[in-house]
Amino acid sequence: MERKDLAIITLKKEAGEIYANQIREFLGENIKINLYSYEENNIIYFNERLVILSVRLKYQEIESICSPDTQIIIPKLTFEKSSFNNVSKLEKSQTVYVYNLSRSMALETVDLIHKLGSGISKLIHCYPGFERIPSGSTILTPGEEIFIPIDNCEVIDLGYRIIDLGCIVDIAVKLNLDYLIKEDLLKKFMDKIIPTSYITEKLLVNQTKLENQFDFLLSSIDEGIICVGNDGIVQFYSHVAKDILGLNENEMIGKHIEEYIKTCNFNNIINSETTHFQRLTKVNNIDINLEIKYTNINLFTGYIMKVTKFYQAEKKQAKLRSQLINSGNISKYTFDDIIGESENIQNTKKIAFKMAQSNSSILIMGESGTGKELFAQSIHGSSSRNNGPFVAVNCSTFQDGLLQSELFGYEEGAFTGAKKGGKIGLFELANNGTIFLDEIGEMDLSSQATLLRVIQEKQIRRIGSDKVIDVDIRIIAATNRDLKKLVCENKFRKDLFYRLNVLPLKISPLRERSEDILLIFNSFKNNLDANFKLSDEVMNIFKSYNWEGNIRELRNIAEYCSYLGKNIIEESDLPEYIVESIDSKEECKQLLMKNTQIEIPKFKRSINDYIFVLDKVNKAYTNKERIGRRKIYEVAVSEGRFLTEQQIRSILLELQDYELIKVLSGRGGSIITDKGVYFLEQNK
């Protein structure tokens, strides 16, 4: 350990030795003390880190012969209790003389005796050159030989003054040795001296007791803790950190963190305003898991660093991971795993992140394969519940009645086939965490009613039990169906819909963010460790293809291409269904059209009139134009078809009755339905 140099300058050599012994009681051999005195006439240039000067009047003289970075302390002094007891026996009303080697020193001694509570009202300072002290007087002196005439006087020697406790602590702090100030030493010293400030000394003892308790708590934590200021200077570290980094006691205090963890570019962390940083690094050829977090509390603003030996952290994580994965109660993905640079997906991620900060229910809507569970896990990981469980359940995988037993659990004997001892439900497993209800639109009405009560009461009851269990859960639901339509069809409870739809989140299909397609595809390709490339034609096909299976379908294509064993994937290498659908963005509709024959309704007029009107509505819809009966009438006249405006109105209403078109209110015109498109293609 680096030794600390301290100079003590006194008038008399003996006083300096008393101060030095006192300081060594606390700081031991961790400090080198050099003694100087005017009595020995050895006052020279001082290069020590810290100087203790007992003679206030010599301050400017000593400062002029000190190193520029040397600190000078004028110590506060006090008396030992044993020597000061004689003062308390004196009459408070009598006149007492206080003698020291100079006028200023005598005044300081008088002031100190008053502060220590002597109660003597009349203390007169005296010193060499002072007029004669009256015969029979009482004289107090701090261990000094009296150089003035005295007759029949009582001399009470208080002994040399000693350094006050607050000053010793100040010395330790300035030399970065404050950790050596132990509670037992403080108590021993407090019993010996008269403190100059009772409150200060009491606080020092209490503070040290708290620090020892805090140090005990830190030593029980596996990770090492290092507190680093915004300037990168280490302010504190625990014993565990000392052992992990192989340091001597307090070696790193006051040093820049990069001197000891060289792979930590601390300036980059500060400049990038990083609030959380984690990486695996090496210190002394040992793999260290390093985690840095910014903190701002009452007494500390800076960075808390956690250091753990990698094999210890990995061993602990493996044990926890095995427990969590076995029960499926863990989220694996974060927002960083959601790939995409399009404005669409970036905005969706921003909205989802803001929703994560709330505790309200979230309803994620999107087509199959758009990554709804990926978003759900990311929201959980960014929420205040991220240390709690994440439980996912697909509501479509259970038959009516079985879902409730899965969600809420059951007691032994609750129904035929129930496990012995019963079963805990997923809601109980998710307590203090998040439950993800995927395909919520497939939930049966009975389960919906029970779920609604759970949301309202924040309580569950196992099947077959009369015991109510409190739960604190955040619900994230997801669906690829139109819940509003299901509500209108009485297939989904309206009250439950509005309970779940507090924070709606819409995930766009892949075809609406075509700029992300190749980026996501390359990510899948890299995960497969494949080296093929896509031709320009294939890349254009990917951007125009409908991707009705969304990201799940894209991942399947990436895997398919990886098995072809080709360096460049051409158009001819793609699956047949993709090539066939290149010219159509309505793949499902095309397939339905091929396999479904729509029966011709019993129209009131010739079918040709209906085909004519339907064709005009379809063309307008394709061109994103509005069209009504007057516009259709004008087209009919120009083409020589004899239909009145009233007849066209009747045809439109009839087509709507057969669900081939939809007549909008006001001047919205008419639009063709999917069924109308199929019918037109089959009969045109």
XYZ file of C-alpha atoms in Angstrom:
684
model
C 0.000 0.000 0.000
C 1.093 3.550 -0.709
C 2.337 5.196 2.512
C 0.960 8.636 3.372
C 3.341 11.370 4.561
C 2.321 13.758 7.357
C 4.364 16.560 8.949
C 3.686 17.788 12.513
C 5.142 21.206 13.432
C 5.099 22.345 17.086
C 6.977 24.738 19.350
C 8.227 21.891 21.529
C 9.351 18.473 20.409
C 7.453 16.692 23.201
C 4.097 18.111 22.064
C 4.699 16.823 18.531
C 5.395 13.321 19.847
C 2.108 13.355 21.784
C 0.173 14.360 18.650
C 1.941 11.707 16.553
C 1.169 8.895 19.027
C -2.443 9.958 19.126
C -2.787 9.869 15.326
C -1.066 6.466 15.116
C -3.723 5.030 17.464
C -6.210 5.484 14.645
C -4.166 5.226 11.450
C -1.456 2.774 12.529
C 1.519 2.237 10.272
C -0.388 3.315 7.168
C 0.999 6.805 7.681
C 4.582 8.123 7.915
C 4.823 11.009 10.408
C 7.739 13.456 10.332
C 8.210 15.668 13.427
C 9.532 19.233 13.358
C 9.767 21.776 16.193
C 11.038 25.293 16.768
C 12.732 23.942 19.895
C 14.966 21.709 17.706
C 15.352 24.403 15.038
C 14.775 21.897 12.210
C 12.145 23.869 10.289
C 12.992 23.303 6.591
C 11.231 22.916 3.229
C 8.167 20.650 3.567
C 7.216 18.211 0.806
C 4.719 16.136 2.794
C 1.162 15.733 1.561
C -0.327 17.181 4.761
C 1.065 19.469 7.496
C -0.335 19.773 11.042
C 0.721 23.163 12.434
C 0.004 23.750 16.146
C 1.211 27.383 16.117
C -1.375 29.542 14.340
C 0.926 32.625 14.166
C 3.484 30.652 12.116
C 1.005 29.864 9.306
C 2.351 32.294 6.666
C 5.948 31.381 7.471
C 5.273 27.648 7.071
C 3.128 28.127 3.962
C 6.050 29.867 2.210
C 8.297 26.815 2.621
C 5.726 24.128 1.694
C 5.206 22.291 -1.595
C 2.388 23.906 -3.677
C 0.133 20.853 -3.252
C 0.686 20.523 0.499
C -2.360 21.109 2.723
C -1.944 22.823 6.099
C -4.272 22.104 9.029
C -4.432 24.158 12.225
C -5.717 21.476 14.611
C -8.445 21.948 17.182
C -7.047 20.946 20.570
C -8.614 19.719 23.793
C -7.605 18.265 27.174
C -7.858 14.805 28.591
C -10.650 14.351 31.114
C -8.233 13.239 33.855
C -6.212 16.446 33.720
C -9.225 18.738 33.399
C -10.967 17.329 36.494
C -8.880 19.610 38.712
C -10.352 22.656 37.007
C -13.901 21.608 37.883
C -12.953 21.639 41.575
C -12.069 25.338 41.555
C -14.425 28.011 42.855
C -16.336 29.470 39.919
C -16.153 33.018 41.290
C -12.417 33.154 41.890
C -9.855 34.776 39.603
C -7.696 32.207 37.782
C -4.605 32.943 35.683
C -3.902 30.952 32.499
C -0.273 30.829 31.415
C 1.234 29.918 28.016
C 4.391 30.765 26.032
C 2.880 33.672 24.077
C -0.014 36.070 24.410
C -1.929 34.477 21.490
C -1.373 30.958 22.813
C -2.519 32.023 26.281
C -5.688 33.551 24.783
C -6.367 30.308 22.863
C -6.001 28.311 26.076
C -8.410 30.637 27.920
C -10.937 30.274 25.106
C -10.614 26.481 25.169
C -11.115 26.283 28.957
C -14.294 28.345 28.606
C -15.565 26.117 25.754
C -14.946 22.947 27.749
C -17.344 24.201 30.422
C -15.091 25.199 33.307
C -17.728 27.654 34.601
C -14.999 30.028 35.891
C -16.130 33.551 35.120
C -12.749 35.327 35.404
C -9.827 33.791 33.521
C -6.829 36.093 32.948
C -4.282 35.196 30.283
C -0.580 35.637 31.070
C 2.716 34.882 29.337
C 6.459 35.718 29.539
C 6.767 39.484 29.997
C 3.441 39.674 31.821
C 3.341 41.827 34.975
C 3.729 40.021 38.269
C 1.000 37.561 39.246
C -0.352 38.326 42.740
C 0.839 36.099 45.539
C -1.468 33.185 46.405
C -3.120 33.055 42.964
C -4.178 29.916 41.069
C -2.420 29.371 37.746
C -3.481 26.946 34.978
C -0.931 25.963 32.318
C -0.911 23.355 29.501
C 2.384 21.709 30.483
C 4.521 24.840 30.130
C 7.354 26.017 32.385
C 6.419 29.388 33.915
C 8.917 32.141 33.151
C 7.462 34.937 35.317
C 7.880 35.501 39.088
C 5.291 33.816 41.267
C 4.986 33.703 45.088
C 3.016 31.087 46.968
C 0.846 30.422 43.880
C -1.013 27.138 43.176
C 0.021 25.847 39.740
C -2.301 23.300 38.097
C -0.631 21.591 35.141
C -3.288 20.493 32.636
C -0.722 18.644 30.552
C -0.193 19.121 26.836
C -3.330 19.657 24.821
C -4.228 16.817 22.452
C -5.822 16.826 19.022
C -9.620 16.879 18.973
C -11.452 13.890 17.464
C -12.997 15.919 14.626
C -9.513 16.974 13.518
C -8.260 13.377 13.488
C -11.166 12.382 11.247
C -10.338 15.350 8.987
C -6.730 14.138 8.715
C -7.896 10.626 7.835
C -10.285 11.901 5.138
C -7.634 14.123 3.535
C -5.231 11.161 3.379
C -7.959 8.771 2.104
C -7.621 6.685 5.260
C -11.053 7.341 6.782
C -11.948 3.645 6.515
C -9.485 3.046 9.387
C -11.613 5.077 11.829
C -13.280 2.194 13.652
C -16.140 2.380 16.134
C -14.201 0.801 19.028
C -11.369 3.332 18.661
C -13.845 6.207 18.600
C -15.524 5.013 21.780
C -12.195 4.533 23.544
C -11.031 8.011 22.559
C -14.356 9.645 23.491
C -14.046 8.164 26.991
C -10.582 9.703 27.308
C -11.048 13.301 26.116
C -13.374 16.230 26.530
C -14.883 16.903 23.066
C -14.839 20.497 21.872
C -18.261 19.906 20.326
C -20.438 17.232 21.911
C -22.870 17.155 18.962
C -20.069 16.731 16.402
C -18.484 13.866 18.322
C -21.838 12.131 18.825
C -22.611 12.344 15.137
C -19.171 10.948 14.266
C -19.754 7.918 16.476
C -23.260 7.314 15.098
C -22.091 7.822 11.523
C -19.291 5.305 11.962
C -21.729 2.803 13.457
C -24.012 3.208 10.426
C -21.065 2.857 8.054
C -19.992 -0.358 9.756
C -23.520 -1.739 9.450
C -23.647 -0.689 5.780
C -20.266 -2.306 5.175
C -21.582 -5.519 6.761
C -24.572 -5.525 4.419
C -22.382 -4.934 1.352
C -20.063 -7.766 2.341
C -23.043 -10.145 2.268
C -23.756 -9.335 -1.402
C -22.090 -11.528 -4.035
C -21.398 -8.639 -6.417
C -18.677 -6.111 -5.773
C -19.908 -2.502 -5.549
C -17.866 0.497 -6.757
C -19.096 4.116 -6.526
C -17.587 6.359 -9.190
C -18.182 10.100 -9.517
C -19.057 11.832 -12.787
C -15.340 12.569 -13.208
C -14.466 8.859 -13.128
C -12.821 9.092 -9.679
C -13.508 6.174 -7.325
C -15.183 7.342 -4.129
C -15.946 4.030 -2.463
C -15.842 0.278 -3.054
C -16.883 -2.764 -1.080
C -14.670 -5.537 0.298
C -16.113 -7.935 -2.293
C -15.000 -5.607 -5.111
C -11.554 -5.418 -3.499
C -11.263 -9.213 -3.488
C -12.582 -9.640 -7.042
C -10.196 -7.036 -8.497
C -7.269 -8.179 -6.353
C -6.718 -4.819 -4.630
C -5.134 -3.790 -1.370
C -7.240 -2.038 1.256
C -8.543 1.314 -0.052
C -5.964 1.338 -2.869
C -8.396 2.581 -5.522
C -9.937 5.482 -3.542
C -9.280 8.833 -5.233
C -7.975 7.179 -8.412
C -9.548 7.116 -11.866
C -11.459 3.897 -12.514
C -9.664 3.277 -15.824
C -6.388 2.762 -13.940
C -7.854 -0.489 -12.616
C -10.468 -1.482 -15.211
C -8.648 -0.488 -18.395
C -11.281 -1.898 -20.765
C -13.896 0.468 -19.356
C -13.940 3.584 -21.556
C -15.585 5.701 -18.893
C -15.423 8.976 -20.830
C -17.440 7.449 -23.674
C -20.094 6.325 -21.199
C -20.403 9.837 -19.761
C -20.326 11.592 -23.150
C -23.075 9.356 -24.534
C -25.152 10.017 -21.382
C -25.555 6.257 -20.937
C -27.771 5.352 -17.976
C -27.059 1.624 -18.148
C -24.000 -0.207 -19.487
C -23.161 -3.884 -19.288
C -20.364 -5.963 -20.759
C -18.016 -8.863 -20.172
C -14.402 -7.779 -19.712
C -11.066 -8.960 -18.356
C -9.279 -7.701 -15.252
C -5.992 -9.370 -14.237
C -6.750 -12.139 -16.791
C -10.052 -12.920 -15.044
C -13.385 -12.687 -16.869
C -15.463 -10.065 -15.093
C -19.134 -9.265 -15.626
C -19.285 -5.447 -15.404
C -22.538 -3.509 -15.003
C -22.695 0.282 -14.689
C -25.792 2.290 -13.754
C -26.195 6.034 -13.339
C -27.717 7.115 -10.044
C -28.740 10.397 -8.484
C -29.584 10.258 -4.783
C -29.334 12.769 -1.964
C -25.684 12.222 -1.096
C -24.295 10.780 -4.320
C -24.514 11.567 -7.999
C -22.494 9.375 -10.311
C -22.217 5.749 -11.357
C -22.662 2.522 -9.402
C -20.545 -0.292 -10.834
C -21.262 -3.945 -10.083
C -18.435 -6.412 -10.696
C -18.879 -10.178 -10.594
C -16.582 -12.997 -11.580
C -18.156 -14.352 -14.744
C -18.191 -17.994 -13.743
C -19.979 -17.134 -10.493
C -22.590 -15.000 -12.263
C -23.085 -17.642 -14.946
C -23.498 -20.374 -12.357
C -26.153 -18.387 -10.516
C -27.951 -17.394 -13.718
C -27.956 -20.976 -14.978
C -29.653 -22.114 -11.786
C -32.307 -19.398 -11.972
C -32.754 -19.851 -15.721
C -33.431 -23.555 -15.318
C -36.159 -22.797 -12.779
C -37.792 -20.114 -14.898
C -37.578 -21.850 -18.258
C -39.066 -25.015 -16.806
C -42.144 -23.062 -15.802
C -42.107 -20.847 -18.896
C -42.253 -17.716 -16.769
C -39.532 -15.645 -18.391
C -39.389 -13.005 -21.115
C -36.523 -13.466 -23.570
C -36.937 -10.509 -25.916
C -36.492 -6.751 -25.686
C -37.242 -3.851 -28.025
C -33.717 -4.255 -29.449
C -34.823 -7.627 -30.859
C -37.567 -5.958 -32.907
C -35.820 -5.300 -36.212
C -36.849 -2.480 -38.518
C -35.819 1.006 -39.600
C -39.101 2.081 -41.149
C -40.928 5.011 -39.615
C -43.894 2.692 -39.098
C -42.142 0.205 -36.817
C -40.059 2.864 -35.048
C -43.209 4.770 -34.085
C -44.850 1.554 -32.898
C -41.833 0.767 -30.695
C -41.876 4.268 -29.212
C -45.578 3.986 -28.391
C -45.088 0.511 -26.904
C -42.188 1.725 -24.747
C -44.342 4.537 -23.342
C -47.133 2.047 -22.662
C -44.643 -0.116 -20.766
C -44.262 2.628 -18.155
C -47.984 2.379 -17.352
C -49.650 -0.385 -15.371
C -52.839 -0.447 -17.484
C -54.027 -3.307 -19.693
C -52.752 -3.370 -23.272
C -54.531 -4.852 -26.306
C -52.138 -5.713 -29.149
C -53.837 -6.061 -32.535
C -52.212 -7.426 -35.642
C -52.259 -10.153 -38.233
C -50.805 -13.560 -37.506
C -47.007 -13.541 -37.604
C -46.494 -9.815 -37.010
C -44.678 -10.345 -33.680
C -47.353 -9.614 -31.093
C -45.710 -11.749 -28.404
C -42.332 -10.176 -29.202
C -43.858 -6.792 -28.385
C -45.548 -8.186 -25.261
C -42.248 -9.520 -23.895
C -40.458 -6.265 -24.738
C -43.125 -4.247 -22.923
C -42.776 -6.477 -19.857
C -38.964 -6.144 -19.940
C -39.185 -2.335 -20.048
C -41.793 -2.054 -17.293
C -41.456 -1.742 -13.535
C -42.470 -5.430 -13.393
C -39.430 -6.645 -15.321
C -38.125 -8.531 -12.280
C -41.409 -10.391 -11.998
C -42.615 -13.367 -14.079
C -43.877 -13.198 -17.661
C -46.521 -15.875 -18.251
C -47.849 -16.480 -21.768
C -50.934 -18.520 -22.677
C -52.612 -19.093 -26.043
C -56.343 -18.992 -25.429
C -57.115 -20.855 -28.681
C -55.374 -24.053 -27.558
C -57.923 -24.949 -24.861
C -61.419 -26.295 -25.223
C -64.324 -24.498 -23.560
C -64.147 -24.929 -19.789
C -60.514 -26.097 -19.671
C -59.111 -22.586 -20.092
C -60.436 -21.493 -16.703
C -58.698 -24.332 -14.883
C -55.462 -23.398 -16.657
C -55.756 -19.684 -15.885
C -57.107 -19.825 -12.334
C -56.059 -23.274 -11.107
C -58.124 -25.817 -9.210
C -58.331 -27.679 -5.925
C -57.919 -31.407 -5.518
C -61.103 -33.244 -6.570
C -62.589 -30.170 -8.250
C -63.484 -32.258 -11.309
C -62.836 -35.646 -12.856
C -59.187 -35.951 -13.825
C -57.990 -33.151 -11.509
C -54.437 -33.677 -10.234
C -53.906 -34.829 -6.693
C -53.144 -31.800 -4.579
C -54.704 -29.465 -7.170
C -52.860 -27.093 -9.478
C -51.744 -23.485 -9.291
C -53.159 -21.295 -12.062
C -51.240 -19.106 -14.496
C -52.615 -15.960 -12.846
C -51.031 -16.989 -9.550
C -47.759 -17.753 -11.326
C -47.855 -14.301 -12.907
C -48.358 -12.472 -9.602
C -46.289 -9.260 -9.456
C -45.556 -9.712 -13.147
C -47.300 -9.824 -16.528
C -49.692 -12.336 -18.093
C -49.921 -12.440 -21.887
C -53.277 -13.689 -23.203
C -52.668 -14.473 -26.872
C -55.587 -15.043 -29.255
C -57.960 -13.494 -26.720
C -60.700 -13.452 -29.364
C -60.904 -17.263 -29.123
C -61.751 -17.240 -25.400
C -65.167 -18.737 -24.592
C -67.838 -16.498 -23.052
C -67.740 -18.241 -19.668
C -64.013 -17.652 -19.310
C -64.507 -14.062 -20.459
C -66.943 -13.452 -17.587
C -64.485 -14.887 -15.044
C -61.607 -12.872 -16.511
C -63.659 -9.686 -16.279
C -64.203 -10.267 -12.566
C -60.489 -10.904 -12.008
C -59.629 -7.602 -13.707
C -62.188 -5.709 -11.658
C -61.514 -7.287 -8.252
C -57.799 -8.152 -8.647
C -58.618 -11.478 -7.040
C -58.874 -15.061 -8.269
C -60.558 -18.164 -6.911
C -59.390 -21.618 -7.868
C -62.008 -23.973 -9.268
C -63.508 -25.958 -6.410
C -62.253 -23.520 -3.749
C -63.992 -20.859 -1.657
C -60.694 -19.116 -0.883
C -60.012 -15.766 -2.579
C -56.402 -14.993 -3.577
C -55.202 -11.423 -4.187
C -53.135 -10.956 -7.363
C -51.199 -7.985 -8.722
C -50.908 -8.557 -12.472
C -50.552 -6.502 -15.615
C -52.580 -7.989 -18.506
C -51.418 -7.809 -22.116
C -53.873 -9.350 -24.571
C -53.396 -9.944 -28.286
C -55.659 -10.825 -31.196
C -55.634 -11.108 -34.974
C -59.433 -10.819 -35.105
C -61.706 -7.787 -35.160
C -62.935 -7.737 -31.557
C -65.410 -4.956 -32.262
C -67.043 -7.155 -34.879
C -67.093 -10.050 -32.411
C -68.748 -7.760 -29.874
C -71.455 -6.906 -32.447
C -71.941 -10.632 -33.100
C -72.256 -11.285 -29.326
C -69.176 -13.497 -29.435
C -67.103 -11.242 -27.198
C -68.203 -9.314 -24.115
C -68.366 -5.565 -24.653
C -67.423 -4.799 -21.031
C -64.354 -7.065 -21.256
C -63.327 -5.460 -24.563
C -63.201 -2.020 -22.983
C -61.369 -3.377 -19.921
C -58.652 -4.830 -22.139
C -58.551 -2.024 -24.698
C -57.248 0.649 -22.296
C -54.018 1.004 -24.290
C -54.517 -0.266 -27.865
C -51.392 -1.098 -29.870
C -51.652 -1.828 -33.613
C -48.862 -3.873 -35.212
C -48.699 -3.233 -38.947
C -48.343 -6.178 -41.343
C -45.027 -6.670 -43.124
C -46.400 -5.505 -46.492
C -46.997 -2.038 -45.010
C -43.311 -1.611 -44.134
C -41.618 -3.080 -47.171
C -38.359 -1.229 -46.398
C -37.839 -3.587 -43.429
C -38.308 -6.845 -45.358
C -34.712 -7.344 -46.517
C -33.338 -6.144 -43.171
C -35.361 -8.752 -41.290
C -34.591 -11.426 -43.897
C -30.826 -10.827 -43.518
C -31.170 -11.122 -39.758
C -32.769 -14.570 -40.166
C -30.087 -15.502 -42.684
C -27.296 -14.543 -40.258
C -28.902 -16.565 -37.471
C -28.891 -19.561 -39.813
C -25.198 -18.908 -40.602
C -26.041 -18.936 -44.331
C -23.936 -17.157 -46.985
C -26.249 -16.984 -50.002
C -27.269 -13.719 -51.676
C -30.522 -12.652 -53.323
C -30.635 -11.570 -56.940
C -32.055 -8.146 -57.776
C -35.194 -9.785 -59.213
C -35.778 -11.751 -56.004
C -35.282 -8.636 -53.858
C -37.895 -6.806 -55.941
C -40.282 -9.763 -55.598
C -39.805 -9.749 -51.831
C -40.682 -6.057 -51.668
C -43.858 -6.482 -53.740
C -44.993 -9.849 -52.347
C -47.991 -9.711 -50.009
C -46.453 -11.685 -47.081
C -49.782 -12.754 -45.635
C -47.858 -14.884 -43.106
C -45.844 -11.789 -42.232
C -42.532 -12.218 -40.369
C -43.219 -15.893 -39.657
C -43.527 -16.549 -43.404
C -40.372 -14.512 -44.097
C -38.432 -16.607 -41.593
C -39.657 -19.786 -43.295
C -38.439 -18.505 -46.689
C -35.020 -17.684 -45.212
C -34.730 -21.226 -43.900
C -35.940 -22.641 -47.238
C -33.283 -20.667 -49.146
C -30.540 -21.808 -46.743
C -31.194 -25.447 -47.751
C -30.906 -24.814 -51.502
C -27.104 -24.815 -51.379
C -26.813 -21.949 -53.869
C -24.672 -18.823 -53.704
C -27.294 -16.637 -55.425
C -31.041 -17.181 -55.095
C -32.816 -16.530 -58.407
C -36.512 -16.091 -59.146
C -36.745 -19.694 -60.335
C -35.523 -20.902 -56.910
C -38.444 -19.432 -55.023
C -41.402 -21.593 -53.951
C -44.096 -21.885 -56.616
C -46.797 -20.149 -54.594
C -44.688 -16.975 -54.374
C -43.946 -16.887 -58.110
C -47.622 -17.451 -58.966
C -48.735 -14.584 -56.778
C -46.223 -12.019 -58.098
C -48.880 -10.148 -60.074
C -51.463 -10.272 -57.321
C -51.375 -8.820 -53.844
C -54.588 -10.674 -52.966
C -53.292 -14.215 -52.852
C -55.982 -15.563 -50.547
C -58.703 -13.933 -52.585
C -57.326 -15.478 -55.781
C -57.271 -18.933 -54.225
C -60.811 -18.532 -52.907
C -61.928 -17.342 -56.330
C -60.545 -20.487 -57.941
C -62.195 -22.848 -55.467
C -65.476 -21.129 -54.562
C -68.426 -20.752 -56.928
C -70.833 -18.033 -55.819
C -74.426 -18.889 -56.695
C -76.167 -16.345 -58.960
C -78.915 -14.592 -56.958
C -82.462 -14.328 -58.242
C -82.129 -10.823 -59.637
C -85.220 -8.811 -60.679
C -83.616 -7.717 -63.965
C -81.177 -9.135 -66.479
C -77.883 -10.241 -64.914
C -76.015 -8.134 -67.493
C -77.335 -4.942 -65.894
C -76.005 -6.068 -62.515
C -72.628 -7.056 -64.003
C -72.424 -3.613 -65.692
C -73.085 -1.731 -62.440
C -70.805 -4.024 -60.421
C -67.979 -3.557 -62.927
C -68.200 0.249 -62.697
C -68.162 0.117 -58.883
C -65.137 -2.225 -58.975
C -63.158 0.029 -61.349
C -63.888 3.065 -59.192
C -62.753 1.146 -56.076
C -59.541 0.024 -57.816
C -58.815 3.624 -58.897
C -59.635 4.860 -55.367
C -62.481 7.007 -56.707
C -65.998 7.614 -55.364
C -68.890 6.525 -57.540
C -72.668 6.858 -57.053
C -75.793 6.170 -59.102
C -75.590 9.504 -61.031
C -72.026 8.811 -62.191
C -72.984 5.264 -63.201
C -76.003 6.670 -65.101
C -73.724 9.066 -67.045
C -71.393 6.174 -67.978
C -74.402 4.050 -69.049
C -75.662 6.814 -71.347
C -72.201 7.255 -72.904
C -71.993 3.506 -73.576
C -75.555 3.262 -75.002
C -76.968 1.219 -72.140
C -80.596 2.153 -71.408
C -80.837 2.395 -67.615
C -82.512 5.222 -65.741
C -80.997 6.729 -62.599
C -83.840 5.236 -60.539
C -83.228 1.762 -62.034
C -79.504 2.032 -61.174
C -80.430 2.975 -57.589
C -82.622 -0.145 -57.331
C -79.786 -2.302 -58.725
C -77.331 -0.894 -56.168
C -79.677 -1.615 -53.271
C -80.276 -5.131 -54.552
C -76.530 -5.776 -54.896
C -76.114 -4.580 -51.310
C -78.824 -7.009 -50.126
C -76.760 -9.847 -51.588
C -73.560 -8.445 -49.913
C -71.885 -7.784 -53.282
C -71.433 -4.062 -52.598
C -71.797 -1.659 -49.708
C -73.740 1.578 -50.235
C -72.220 4.348 -48.113
C -74.302 7.042 -46.470
C -74.571 10.579 -47.845
C -72.479 11.177 -50.947
C -69.989 8.468 -50.126
C -71.043 6.392 -53.132
C -70.715 2.605 -53.238
C -67.767 0.223 -52.782
C -67.431 -3.395 -53.872
C -67.008 -6.193 -51.310
C -64.685 -9.216 -51.536
C -67.689 -11.339 -52.385
C -68.579 -8.858 -55.119
C -65.080 -9.169 -56.623
C -65.356 -12.979 -56.704
C -68.826 -12.818 -58.251
C -67.701 -10.322 -60.920
C -64.672 -12.422 -61.899
C -66.815 -15.548 -62.228
C -69.585 -13.938 -64.298
C -67.942 -11.077 -66.191
